């Protein structure tokens, strides 16, 4: 049996580890996944174990657990993570501000005597010692009350023998307060018995400010850490928004608008132009172009007719469709995606920070050292004061301010630096995991490519000129409103080519359009359109074949039964994609391109980018499974995507990176967002992650180093040989100094510089879109070729040159030249051209 539980009281990875350990001890438990960020746990068990026993085990470990409320039919999954995080952040901000309100006067008064700051006269002198001490105590109490959570959680977990970072905070600050209260009694005794020396001594030995400082600094660190995390729980809500709330069904010949939850399998559903498909189904009547990009990643809408399958959340672009519902409610493709996002996010391994890993050992060791120190000094000197001073000094100096700040401060500086480069880091977990990834999986559409069709090649045939072909093409495509036609119209507008009036316009579903211009009859469409019209391309068909091999879509144009040109349309590669992929490879990462597009297109893009690992024709669930398969092989996977169809894969990956111009749900599912929609920034994110986590480890080292050096000194090791005895005040100062060192080290991250410049940061003037520092820009070679006589020859040479690994070529028939871009040897160019049957005259 598999069941999800809500878990409360977890504050660090030590907590999640204790919960995991407590549940795994139960007989019959097969698998436990604790989601620290989401405050949840999934348990898989068999046998006679009951949910109540699992809840009881968690509670005995010092935490709270409960079964989630059962959602109603068709209801959205619960979103506790986002709400809980927002509440935590508001609560923490209020605690932080309130703590500083009392800490500032507390610190001013306690340090004023030492620093020579002006302090009211009634706080001076031994005779006013009780006023001074009580004021400090009364300023400390509110800070203790405001931050009582550390004591509730810290002591609770300590009593259950599972100490965490909160235990360390609670023990250290409580020791300082207890010592201060003891000093208060000593002052009262001294005033009552006229022992002013005792009063003078203990009035300078009040350590309330140490307790206040400990709690406030740790709260500051936790606030910074929480603020760096994103609202990942909104991803499911974004997915749910894709489904229309109502559907139009045909029952007994009558249209009826009903809630989408009431649609049953077998119902006839009517979807009008511009409407969203509410359920999965099969078209029984009508024809239309359907945009499935939200779910499949296909950048070009798909033509649908009777017998074709449509999926929920698709957008009907043109004609009216009548479909028969096949999968409804929780069985639709969209509902399955929602379930995948939820399960993948819940199954992520919780972050295991070094500070939390050692907390379980560090706390009892420090307490043991403090106790041993006090006992030894008590036996050696017989002085309770000396014993208490030494024991408290050990606890105070070991208080984890530096440990608590080591991670969040470095993360905050690193995420701030990322923001400067358009990289939004939504969780410290993602940033930490990114440094250790071994494989980067890239979505094609919108990530590697621009995400919309664009004219790439124009081939006029016969005596037709480029301008004439584009004029006819754009004039005919203008009324069609098809995305491919829109690309042709956009190209004509870019070249300022005027359009001609069209008469007798007719759109042929799934094939193309026809119409008349100035008395001439024209056809525009695919190969099927030409076959129906019995138009033969002859040798010009080789041009179309060459374009198709490159992953481009050829559009044919016919005038009065005679071909006059071919225009190629494709989703083009972004300017910085190749440089980014090379950047990943330089970092030692394996790069895989994963896409829902067809195999030919995907492989053509792969060849252009120099990629050998290309997986095509995968649906959203398959993408998620591909990521899981890589992880099963031991790979640490980072996924870069932009579409709603990428959301499950982004959630499943160890780290998800979303393109900022992509779908909201992809952004919400990701750990890191590339706001400039530039793949080069993904390389920068990896470099920043490595620099930041390296800084975190340095901070933790220094934090532990200070503890390792200062704890023995605080215990009085130096005093044995006549050296100084460290007082709690000096211990508090040493603790603060270690925090300053940690913060100063973290600030070095401000000097981080990426190795690849994104296209938005490049200066104007024709410089390359992405340039790797320290390397030459992409080389261009002009090749003069002899033997090209027609467009077929040009197509042969174009195919040969673009088939060279790492090469991108443009061939011009009129000048008998080709421009080859890329790091390609002259011998490879010459061999490719000669193999195609032509002669290379020169290469410049």
mmCIF file of N, CA, C and O in Angstrom, residues 110 193 206 512 576 619 765:
data_model
loop_
_atom_site.group_PDB
_atom_site.id
_atom_site.type_symbol
_atom_site.label_atom_id
_atom_site.label_comp_id
_atom_site.label_asym_id
_atom_site.label_seq_id
_atom_site.Cartn_x
_atom_site.Cartn_y
_atom_site.Cartn_z
ATOM 1 N N UNK A 110 24.459 46.798 26.619
ATOM 2 C CA UNK A 110 25.430 45.832 27.132
ATOM 3 C C UNK A 110 26.852 46.156 26.699
ATOM 4 O O UNK A 110 27.806 45.892 27.434
ATOM 5 N N UNK A 193 23.988 42.288 50.889
ATOM 6 C CA UNK A 193 24.994 42.022 51.910
ATOM 7 C C UNK A 193 26.171 42.995 51.848
ATOM 8 O O UNK A 193 27.183 42.789 52.518
ATOM 9 N N UNK A 206 27.120 39.713 32.571
ATOM 10 C CA UNK A 206 25.763 39.425 32.107
ATOM 11 C C UNK A 206 25.835 39.097 30.610
ATOM 12 O O UNK A 206 26.378 39.874 29.833
ATOM 13 N N UNK A 512 -3.355 22.580 -48.114
ATOM 14 C CA UNK A 512 -2.894 23.899 -48.525
ATOM 15 C C UNK A 512 -4.030 24.807 -48.898
ATOM 16 O O UNK A 512 -5.152 24.651 -48.403
ATOM 17 N N UNK A 576 22.547 31.375 -29.585
ATOM 18 C CA UNK A 576 23.527 30.964 -28.571
ATOM 19 C C UNK A 576 23.492 29.475 -28.242
ATOM 20 O O UNK A 576 24.259 29.013 -27.409
ATOM 21 N N UNK A 619 6.148 11.840 -25.713
ATOM 22 C CA UNK A 619 5.064 12.572 -25.062
ATOM 23 C C UNK A 619 5.506 12.981 -23.655
ATOM 24 O O UNK A 619 6.540 12.516 -23.161
ATOM 25 N N UNK A 765 26.665 46.017 -33.385
ATOM 26 C CA UNK A 765 27.722 46.140 -34.369
ATOM 27 C C UNK A 765 28.067 44.825 -35.014
ATOM 28 O O UNK A 765 29.148 44.661 -35.567
#
